[in-house]
CSV table of C-alpha atoms and ligand atoms in Angstrom, one decimal:
chain,number,residue,atom,x,y,z
A,1,MET,CA,153.1,-198.2,73.1
A,2,VAL,CA,152.8,-194.5,72.6
A,3,THR,CA,149.6,-193.3,74.2
A,4,PRO,CA,148.4,-189.7,74.1
A,5,SER,CA,149.4,-189.1,77.7
A,6,SER,CA,153.0,-190.3,77.0
A,7,LEU,CA,153.5,-187.8,74.2
A,8,PRO,CA,155.8,-185.0,75.1
A,9,SER,CA,153.9,-182.0,76.5
A,10,LEU,CA,156.0,-179.5,74.6
A,11,LEU,CA,155.4,-179.5,70.8
A,12,PRO,CA,157.8,-178.0,68.3
A,13,PRO,CA,157.0,-174.4,67.3
A,14,PHE,CA,154.5,-174.2,64.4
A,15,ALA,CA,152.3,-171.7,62.6
A,16,ALA,CA,148.6,-172.4,61.8
A,17,ILE,CA,146.1,-171.2,59.3
A,18,VAL,CA,142.4,-171.6,59.9
A,19,VAL,CA,140.3,-171.2,56.8
A,20,ALA,CA,137.0,-169.6,57.7
A,21,ALA,CA,136.2,-167.7,54.5
A,22,GLY,CA,133.4,-169.9,53.2
A,23,LYS,CA,129.8,-168.9,53.0
A,24,GLY,CA,128.7,-172.1,54.7
A,25,LEU,CA,125.1,-171.8,53.7
A,26,ARG,CA,124.4,-175.5,53.6
A,27,VAL,CA,123.7,-175.4,57.3
A,28,GLY,CA,120.9,-172.9,56.6
A,29,GLY,CA,120.3,-169.5,58.1
A,30,GLU,CA,121.8,-166.0,57.5
A,31,THR,CA,125.0,-166.4,59.5
A,32,PRO,CA,127.9,-168.3,57.8
A,33,LYS,CA,128.4,-171.6,59.7
A,34,GLN,CA,131.8,-170.7,61.0
A,35,PHE,CA,130.3,-167.9,63.1
A,36,ARG,CA,127.3,-169.8,64.4
A,37,MET,CA,127.2,-170.7,68.0
A,38,LEU,CA,128.2,-174.3,68.9
A,39,ARG,CA,128.1,-175.4,72.6
A,40,GLY,CA,128.4,-171.7,73.7
A,41,LYS,CA,131.1,-170.5,71.3
A,42,PRO,CA,131.3,-169.5,67.7
A,43,LEU,CA,132.2,-172.6,65.6
A,44,VAL,CA,135.5,-171.1,64.4
A,45,ARG,CA,136.7,-170.3,67.9
A,46,TRP,CA,136.9,-174.0,69.0
A,47,SER,CA,139.7,-174.9,66.6
A,48,VAL,CA,141.5,-171.6,66.8
A,49,GLU,CA,141.6,-172.0,70.6
A,50,ALA,CA,142.8,-175.6,70.3
A,51,LEU,CA,145.7,-174.5,68.0
A,52,SER,CA,146.5,-171.6,70.3
A,53,HIS,CA,146.6,-173.8,73.4
A,54,ALA,CA,148.7,-176.4,71.6
A,55,GLY,CA,151.3,-173.6,71.1
A,56,ALA,CA,150.8,-172.2,67.6
A,57,ASP,CA,153.1,-169.1,67.8
A,58,LEU,CA,151.8,-167.6,64.5
A,59,LEU,CA,148.0,-167.9,64.0
A,60,VAL,CA,146.2,-166.7,60.9
A,61,VAL,CA,142.4,-166.9,60.4
A,62,VAL,CA,141.4,-166.4,56.8
A,63,ILE,CA,138.0,-164.7,56.5
A,64,ALA,CA,135.7,-163.4,53.8
A,65,PRO,CA,136.1,-159.7,52.8
A,66,ASP,CA,132.9,-158.6,54.5
A,67,ALA,CA,133.3,-160.7,57.7
A,68,GLU,CA,135.8,-158.6,59.7
A,69,ALA,CA,133.5,-157.4,62.3
A,70,GLU,CA,131.9,-160.8,62.8
A,71,ALA,CA,135.3,-162.5,63.0
A,72,ALA,CA,136.7,-159.9,65.5
A,73,THR,CA,133.8,-160.6,67.8
A,74,ALA,CA,134.0,-164.3,67.4
A,75,LEU,CA,137.7,-164.5,68.1
A,76,ALA,CA,138.0,-161.6,70.7
A,77,GLY,CA,140.7,-162.1,73.3
A,78,ILE,CA,142.8,-164.7,71.5
A,79,ALA,CA,146.4,-163.5,71.6
A,80,GLY,CA,148.6,-163.2,68.6
A,81,LEU,CA,145.9,-163.7,66.0
A,82,GLN,CA,146.0,-162.2,62.6
A,83,LEU,CA,142.9,-161.9,60.4
A,84,VAL,CA,143.6,-162.2,56.7
A,85,THR,CA,141.1,-161.6,53.9
A,86,GLY,CA,140.6,-164.7,51.7
A,87,GLY,CA,139.8,-165.1,48.0
A,88,ALA,CA,137.1,-166.5,45.9
A,89,THR,CA,138.1,-170.2,46.3
A,90,ARG,CA,139.6,-172.2,49.1
A,91,GLN,CA,142.9,-172.3,47.2
A,92,ASP,CA,143.0,-168.5,47.1
A,93,SER,CA,142.2,-168.3,50.8
A,94,VAL,CA,145.0,-170.7,51.8
A,95,ARG,CA,147.4,-168.9,49.5
A,96,ALA,CA,146.5,-165.6,51.2
A,97,GLY,CA,147.1,-167.1,54.6
A,98,LEU,CA,150.5,-168.5,53.5
A,99,GLU,CA,151.6,-165.2,52.0
A,100,ALA,CA,150.7,-163.4,55.3
A,101,LEU,CA,153.0,-165.8,57.1
A,102,ALA,CA,155.9,-165.7,54.5
A,103,MET,CA,157.8,-162.8,56.2
A,104,PHE,CA,158.0,-164.8,59.4
A,105,ALA,CA,159.3,-167.9,57.6
A,106,PRO,CA,158.0,-170.5,60.1
A,107,GLU,CA,159.4,-174.0,59.7
A,108,ARG,CA,156.1,-175.9,60.0
A,109,VAL,CA,152.5,-174.9,59.2
A,110,LEU,CA,149.1,-176.6,60.0
A,111,ILE,CA,146.3,-175.7,57.6
A,112,HIS,CA,142.8,-176.4,59.1
A,113,ASP,CA,139.2,-175.9,58.2
A,114,ALA,CA,137.1,-174.0,60.7
A,115,ALA,CA,134.2,-176.5,60.1
A,116,ARG,CA,136.1,-179.1,62.2
A,117,PRO,CA,135.7,-177.7,65.7
A,118,ASP,CA,137.0,-180.6,67.8
A,119,LEU,CA,140.8,-180.7,67.3
A,120,PRO,CA,142.5,-183.2,69.6
A,121,ARG,CA,146.0,-182.2,70.8
A,122,ASP,CA,147.3,-185.7,70.1
A,123,VAL,CA,146.5,-185.3,66.4
A,124,ILE,CA,148.5,-182.0,66.3
A,125,ALA,CA,151.4,-183.8,68.0
A,126,ARG,CA,151.3,-186.7,65.5
A,127,LEU,CA,151.3,-184.3,62.6
A,128,LEU,CA,154.2,-182.2,63.9
A,129,ALA,CA,156.2,-185.4,64.7
A,130,ALA,CA,155.7,-186.7,61.2
A,131,LEU,CA,157.1,-183.5,59.7
A,132,ASP,CA,160.5,-184.4,61.1
A,133,ASN,CA,160.8,-186.9,58.2
A,134,VAL,CA,158.4,-185.8,55.5
A,135,ARG,CA,157.3,-182.6,53.8
A,136,GLY,CA,153.6,-183.2,54.2
A,137,ALA,CA,151.4,-185.2,56.6
A,138,ILE,CA,147.6,-185.4,56.8
A,139,PRO,CA,145.2,-187.1,59.1
A,140,ALA,CA,143.2,-190.0,57.5
A,141,LEU,CA,140.8,-192.6,58.6
A,142,PRO,CA,139.9,-196.0,57.1
A,143,VAL,CA,136.6,-196.4,55.2
A,144,VAL,CA,134.4,-198.9,57.0
A,145,ASP,CA,131.3,-198.9,54.8
A,146,SER,CA,131.5,-200.6,51.4
A,147,ILE,CA,131.7,-198.1,48.5
A,148,ALA,CA,129.4,-197.9,45.5
A,149,ILE,CA,130.2,-195.9,42.4
A,150,ALA,CA,127.1,-194.1,41.2
A,151,ASP,CA,126.3,-193.0,37.7
A,152,ALA,CA,124.5,-189.7,36.8
A,153,ALA,CA,121.1,-191.3,37.3
A,154,GLU,CA,122.1,-192.4,40.8
A,155,ARG,CA,122.3,-196.1,39.8
A,156,MET,CA,125.1,-198.3,41.1
A,157,ALA,CA,127.7,-198.4,38.4
A,158,GLY,CA,130.4,-200.4,40.2
A,159,LYS,CA,132.2,-200.9,43.4
A,160,ALA,CA,135.5,-199.7,44.8
A,161,ALA,CA,137.9,-201.5,47.1
A,162,ARG,CA,137.6,-199.7,50.4
A,163,GLU,CA,140.9,-201.2,51.6
A,164,THR,CA,142.7,-198.7,49.5
A,165,LEU,CA,140.5,-195.7,50.4
A,166,ARG,CA,141.0,-193.3,53.2
A,167,ARG,CA,138.9,-190.4,54.5
A,168,VAL,CA,141.0,-187.3,54.7
A,169,GLN,CA,140.7,-184.7,57.5
A,170,THR,CA,142.3,-181.5,58.5
A,171,PRO,CA,144.6,-180.0,59.8
A,172,GLN,CA,147.1,-180.8,57.1
A,173,ALA,CA,150.7,-180.3,58.1
A,174,PHE,CA,153.5,-179.1,55.9
A,175,ARG,CA,157.0,-177.8,55.9
A,176,PHE,CA,156.2,-174.1,55.3
A,177,ALA,CA,158.6,-173.4,52.5
A,178,ASP,CA,157.4,-176.4,50.5
A,179,ILE,CA,153.7,-175.7,50.7
A,180,LEU,CA,154.2,-172.0,50.0
A,181,ALA,CA,156.2,-172.8,46.9
A,182,ALA,CA,153.7,-175.4,45.8
A,183,HIS,CA,150.8,-172.9,46.1
A,184,ARG,CA,152.8,-170.3,44.2
A,185,SER,CA,153.4,-172.7,41.4
A,186,TRP,CA,149.9,-174.3,41.3
A,187,ARG,CA,148.5,-174.2,37.8
A,188,GLY,CA,145.5,-176.5,38.4
A,189,ALA,CA,141.9,-175.5,38.7
A,190,PRO,CA,141.4,-173.0,41.6
A,191,ASP,CA,139.1,-175.4,43.5
A,192,ALA,CA,140.8,-178.6,42.4
A,193,GLY,CA,141.5,-180.0,45.9
A,194,ASP,CA,143.1,-179.7,49.2
A,195,ASP,CA,146.6,-178.6,50.2
A,196,ALA,CA,147.9,-182.2,50.1
A,197,GLN,CA,147.1,-182.3,46.4
A,198,VAL,CA,148.7,-179.0,45.8
A,199,LEU,CA,151.9,-180.3,47.4
A,200,MET,CA,151.8,-183.5,45.4
A,201,ALA,CA,151.3,-181.6,42.2
A,202,SER,CA,154.6,-179.9,42.9
A,203,GLY,CA,156.4,-183.2,43.4
A,204,GLY,CA,156.1,-183.5,47.1
A,205,SER,CA,155.0,-186.6,48.9
A,206,VAL,CA,152.4,-186.7,51.6
A,207,THR,CA,152.2,-189.2,54.5
A,208,LEU,CA,149.0,-190.4,56.0
A,209,ILE,CA,148.9,-190.4,59.8
A,210,GLN,CA,146.1,-191.6,62.0
A,211,GLY,CA,143.1,-189.3,62.0
A,212,ASP,CA,140.4,-189.0,64.7
A,213,GLU,CA,136.6,-189.4,64.5
A,214,ARG,CA,136.3,-186.3,66.8
A,215,LEU,CA,137.6,-184.2,63.8
A,216,ARG,CA,134.3,-184.7,62.0
A,217,LYS,CA,133.2,-181.8,59.8
A,218,ILE,CA,130.1,-179.9,60.3
A,219,THR,CA,128.4,-179.7,56.9
A,220,PHE,CA,124.6,-179.9,57.2
A,221,ALA,CA,122.1,-178.3,59.6
A,222,GLU,CA,121.5,-181.6,61.3
A,223,ASP,CA,125.3,-181.9,62.1
A,224,PHE,CA,125.0,-178.6,63.7
A,225,ALA,CA,121.9,-179.5,65.6
A,226,ASP,CA,123.5,-182.8,66.8
A,227,MET,CA,126.7,-181.1,68.0
A,228,SER,CA,125.0,-178.1,69.6
A,229,ALA,CA,122.4,-180.1,71.4
A,230,ALA,CA,122.3,-180.5,75.1
A,231,PRO,CA,125.2,-182.2,76.9
A,232,ALA,CA,125.8,-185.9,76.3
A,233,PHE,CA,125.3,-186.7,80.0
A,234,ARG,CA,123.2,-185.3,82.7
A,235,ILE,CA,122.8,-186.3,86.3
A,236,GLY,CA,120.1,-186.0,89.0
A,237,GLN,CA,119.6,-186.8,92.6
A,238,GLY,CA,116.5,-187.4,94.7
A,239,TYR,CA,115.8,-187.7,98.4
A,240,ASP,CA,112.6,-188.6,100.2
A,241,VAL,CA,111.3,-189.5,103.7
A,242,HIS,CA,108.0,-191.0,104.8
A,243,ARG,CA,106.7,-191.9,108.3
A,244,LEU,CA,106.3,-195.5,109.4
A,245,GLU,CA,102.8,-196.1,110.9
A,246,ALA,CA,100.9,-199.2,112.1
A,247,GLY,CA,98.1,-200.2,109.8
A,248,GLU,CA,99.7,-199.0,106.6
A,249,GLU,CA,101.0,-201.2,103.7
A,250,LEU,CA,104.7,-201.1,103.2
A,251,TRP,CA,105.6,-200.4,99.5
A,252,LEU,CA,109.3,-200.1,98.7
A,253,GLY,CA,110.7,-200.0,95.2
A,254,GLY,CA,107.3,-201.0,93.8
A,255,VAL,CA,107.1,-204.1,95.9
A,256,LEU,CA,104.7,-204.9,98.8
A,257,ILE,CA,106.8,-206.0,101.7
A,258,PRO,CA,105.3,-207.8,104.8
A,259,HIS,CA,106.1,-205.7,107.9
A,260,ASP,CA,104.3,-204.7,111.1
A,261,LYS,CA,104.3,-201.1,109.9
A,262,GLY,CA,103.9,-199.3,106.6
A,263,LEU,CA,104.7,-195.9,105.1
A,264,ALA,CA,102.2,-193.2,105.4
A,265,GLY,CA,101.6,-190.5,102.8
A,266,HIS,CA,99.3,-189.2,100.2
A,267,SER,CA,100.1,-191.8,97.5
A,268,ASP,CA,101.4,-195.3,98.4
A,269,ALA,CA,104.3,-193.4,100.0
A,270,ASP,CA,106.9,-195.6,98.2
A,271,VAL,CA,109.9,-193.6,99.4
A,272,ALA,CA,112.3,-195.5,97.1
A,273,LEU,CA,110.3,-194.8,93.9
A,274,HIS,CA,109.8,-191.1,95.0
A,275,ALA,CA,113.6,-190.6,95.4
A,276,ILE,CA,114.3,-192.2,92.0
A,277,THR,CA,111.5,-190.1,90.4
A,278,ASP,CA,113.0,-186.9,91.7
A,279,ALA,CA,116.4,-188.0,90.5
A,280,VAL,CA,115.1,-188.5,87.0
A,281,LEU,CA,113.2,-185.2,87.0
A,282,GLY,CA,116.3,-183.5,88.4
A,283,ALA,CA,118.5,-184.9,85.6
A,284,VAL,CA,116.4,-183.3,83.0
A,285,GLY,CA,115.5,-180.1,84.9
A,286,GLU,CA,111.8,-180.9,85.1
A,287,GLY,CA,111.0,-179.8,88.6
A,288,ASP,CA,110.1,-182.4,91.3
A,289,ILE,CA,107.5,-185.0,92.0
A,290,GLY,CA,105.3,-182.4,93.7
A,291,THR,CA,105.3,-180.3,90.5
A,292,HIS,CA,103.8,-183.1,88.4
A,293,PHE,CA,101.7,-184.9,91.1
A,294,PRO,CA,100.6,-182.3,93.6
A,295,PRO,CA,99.5,-183.9,97.0
A,296,SER,CA,96.6,-181.4,96.9
A,297,ASP,CA,95.2,-183.2,93.8
A,298,PRO,CA,92.8,-186.0,95.0
A,299,GLN,CA,93.4,-188.2,91.9
A,300,TRP,CA,96.8,-189.1,93.4
A,301,ARG,CA,95.4,-190.3,96.8
A,302,GLY,CA,96.6,-193.9,97.3
A,303,ALA,CA,98.2,-193.9,93.8
A,304,ARG,CA,100.8,-196.5,92.9
A,305,SER,CA,104.1,-194.6,92.7
A,306,GLY,CA,105.2,-196.6,89.7
A,307,ARG,CA,103.1,-194.2,87.6
A,308,PHE,CA,105.1,-191.2,88.8
A,309,LEU,CA,108.4,-192.9,87.9
A,310,GLU,CA,107.1,-194.0,84.5
A,311,HIS,CA,106.0,-190.4,83.8
A,312,ALA,CA,109.4,-189.0,84.8
A,313,VAL,CA,111.1,-191.4,82.5
A,314,SER,CA,108.8,-190.4,79.6
A,315,LEU,CA,109.7,-186.8,80.3
A,316,ALA,CA,113.4,-187.6,80.2
A,317,ARG,CA,112.9,-189.4,76.9
A,318,ALA,CA,110.9,-186.5,75.5
A,319,ALA,CA,113.9,-184.3,76.4
A,320,GLY,CA,116.1,-186.5,74.3
A,321,TYR,CA,117.7,-188.6,77.1
A,322,ALA,CA,117.8,-192.3,77.9
A,323,ILE,CA,118.3,-193.7,81.4
A,324,ALA,CA,121.9,-194.9,81.8
A,325,ASN,CA,121.8,-196.2,85.4
A,326,VAL,CA,120.2,-195.6,88.8
A,327,ASP,CA,121.8,-196.1,92.2
A,328,LEU,CA,119.4,-196.1,95.2
A,329,THR,CA,120.2,-196.2,98.9
A,330,LEU,CA,117.4,-197.1,101.4
A,331,ILE,CA,118.0,-195.9,105.0
A,332,CYS,CA,116.2,-197.8,107.7
A,333,GLU,CA,116.6,-200.1,110.7
A,334,ALA,CA,113.8,-202.5,109.6
A,335,PRO,CA,112.7,-204.3,107.5
A,336,LYS,CA,115.7,-206.1,106.2
A,337,ILE,CA,116.0,-205.0,102.5
A,338,GLY,CA,118.3,-207.9,101.3
A,339,PRO,CA,115.6,-210.5,100.8
A,340,HIS,CA,113.5,-208.1,98.8
A,341,ARG,CA,116.3,-206.6,96.7
A,342,PRO,CA,115.9,-208.9,93.6
A,343,ALA,CA,112.2,-208.2,93.4
A,344,MET,CA,112.7,-204.4,93.8
A,345,ARG,CA,115.5,-204.3,91.3
A,346,ALA,CA,113.3,-206.1,88.7
A,347,GLU,CA,110.4,-203.8,89.3
A,348,VAL,CA,112.4,-200.6,89.1
A,349,ALA,CA,114.1,-201.9,85.9
A,350,ARG,CA,110.6,-202.6,84.4
A,351,LEU,CA,109.2,-199.2,85.4
A,352,MET,CA,112.2,-197.4,83.9
A,353,ALA,CA,112.4,-199.7,80.8
A,354,VAL,CA,116.1,-200.5,81.4
A,355,GLY,CA,118.0,-203.7,82.1
A,356,GLU,CA,118.4,-204.9,85.7
A,357,ASP,CA,122.2,-204.3,85.4
A,358,ALA,CA,121.4,-200.6,85.2
A,359,VAL,CA,119.7,-200.6,88.6
A,360,SER,CA,121.5,-200.8,91.9
A,361,ILE,CA,119.7,-201.0,95.2
A,362,LYS,CA,121.6,-200.6,98.4
A,363,ALA,CA,120.5,-200.3,102.1
A,364,THR,CA,122.0,-199.1,105.3
A,365,THR,CA,121.0,-198.5,108.9
A,366,THR,CA,122.0,-195.4,110.9
A,367,GLU,CA,123.2,-197.4,113.9
A,368,LYS,CA,119.9,-196.7,115.7
A,369,LEU,CA,120.5,-193.0,115.5
A,370,GLY,CA,118.0,-190.4,114.4
A,371,PHE,CA,114.4,-190.9,113.1
A,372,THR,CA,115.5,-193.8,110.9
A,373,GLY,CA,117.4,-195.4,113.8
A,374,ARG,CA,114.3,-195.2,116.0
A,375,GLY,CA,112.2,-196.8,113.4
A,376,GLU,CA,110.0,-193.7,112.9
A,377,GLY,CA,110.5,-193.5,109.2
A,378,ILE,CA,112.4,-194.6,106.1
A,379,ALA,CA,114.6,-192.4,104.0
A,380,ALA,CA,115.8,-193.0,100.5
A,381,GLN,CA,118.3,-191.3,98.2
A,382,ALA,CA,118.8,-191.9,94.6
A,383,ILE,CA,121.2,-190.8,91.8
A,384,VAL,CA,120.4,-191.2,88.1
A,385,LEU,CA,122.6,-190.7,85.1
A,386,VAL,CA,120.9,-190.0,81.7
A,387,THR,CA,122.7,-190.0,78.3
A,388,ARG,CA,121.7,-188.1,75.2
A,389,ALA,CA,119.8,-190.5,73.0
A,390,SER,CA,121.3,-190.6,69.5
B,401,MG,MG1,107.4,-188.9,99.0
């Protein structure tokens, strides 16, 4: 089977045109969407860099007539790039890009929309490989939803068989001479369709190759918000120590454990829950347990630490994250943790509102070394992964 990693690392030479001439106002705001920031870069820069890194030796970005300064800033430092002024329609803009490349007569060209920032290298490789045998190749995906045909009043007028339908993406790949000739001879409406249709109108055939969901197009403001939001994963760690003293209750992981000593502290001193709470707060950059529950505040005297953890989880949720998993290590000579692990695991899962399979509780001694080895205290460390809630 051909997997992405087994594709040859060297692609055949190709030219690329990125169309970034639209007004892109459906996303809202003053700046056309191709120049708006997405994950720290202007939108258009993502796909131009992807094409450059994949080895495009001629790279044209087609822009609106008044966008030169914006485009130069957005694409600063990318070698071998040519900015070309586009026309009133997408067809005109692609034609302008092709004409700018004509004097170099490249063999293959990829034509891409700037609104699709995530351009996997294996899609580029599949398209270029297909051009060995055909004049045009485009990425396409199956339709998984059923399809309704709507009338003008937005009533269902019929159904279409989704088995024969495909969602078409860009980049679209062509033998350069064929797509240039097809555009030059195009007599259809200026905004009639994509480059594959232009090639077909001139008698060329177009092969569908496997597309990629990552190539999704940014169209609406909410797409932009989704894709520019905080990272999909964040991670946090927490560490805590409390003293063991006679006459105290021993709370660990939200469970009362019979033992000749207990942990001393302002709250119930549950070192396990404190470490997990700090890990959750750390994952979402919300300070530490002392920020939210200062020991100087009398209302937390003797408080059950489960409240701290529940609060931290609610802050993570408010920041748009769900708990993926937690891994806790308790460090002590005694008591033995094993017999209490199932109860602690169940309680931590309940407090964090996750399944028990998302909670790991481990324990170790320090071979009688140090304060934990001498039984003076218990230490705990925790790590928590959070994922962006969709
Ligand atoms: Mg503590």
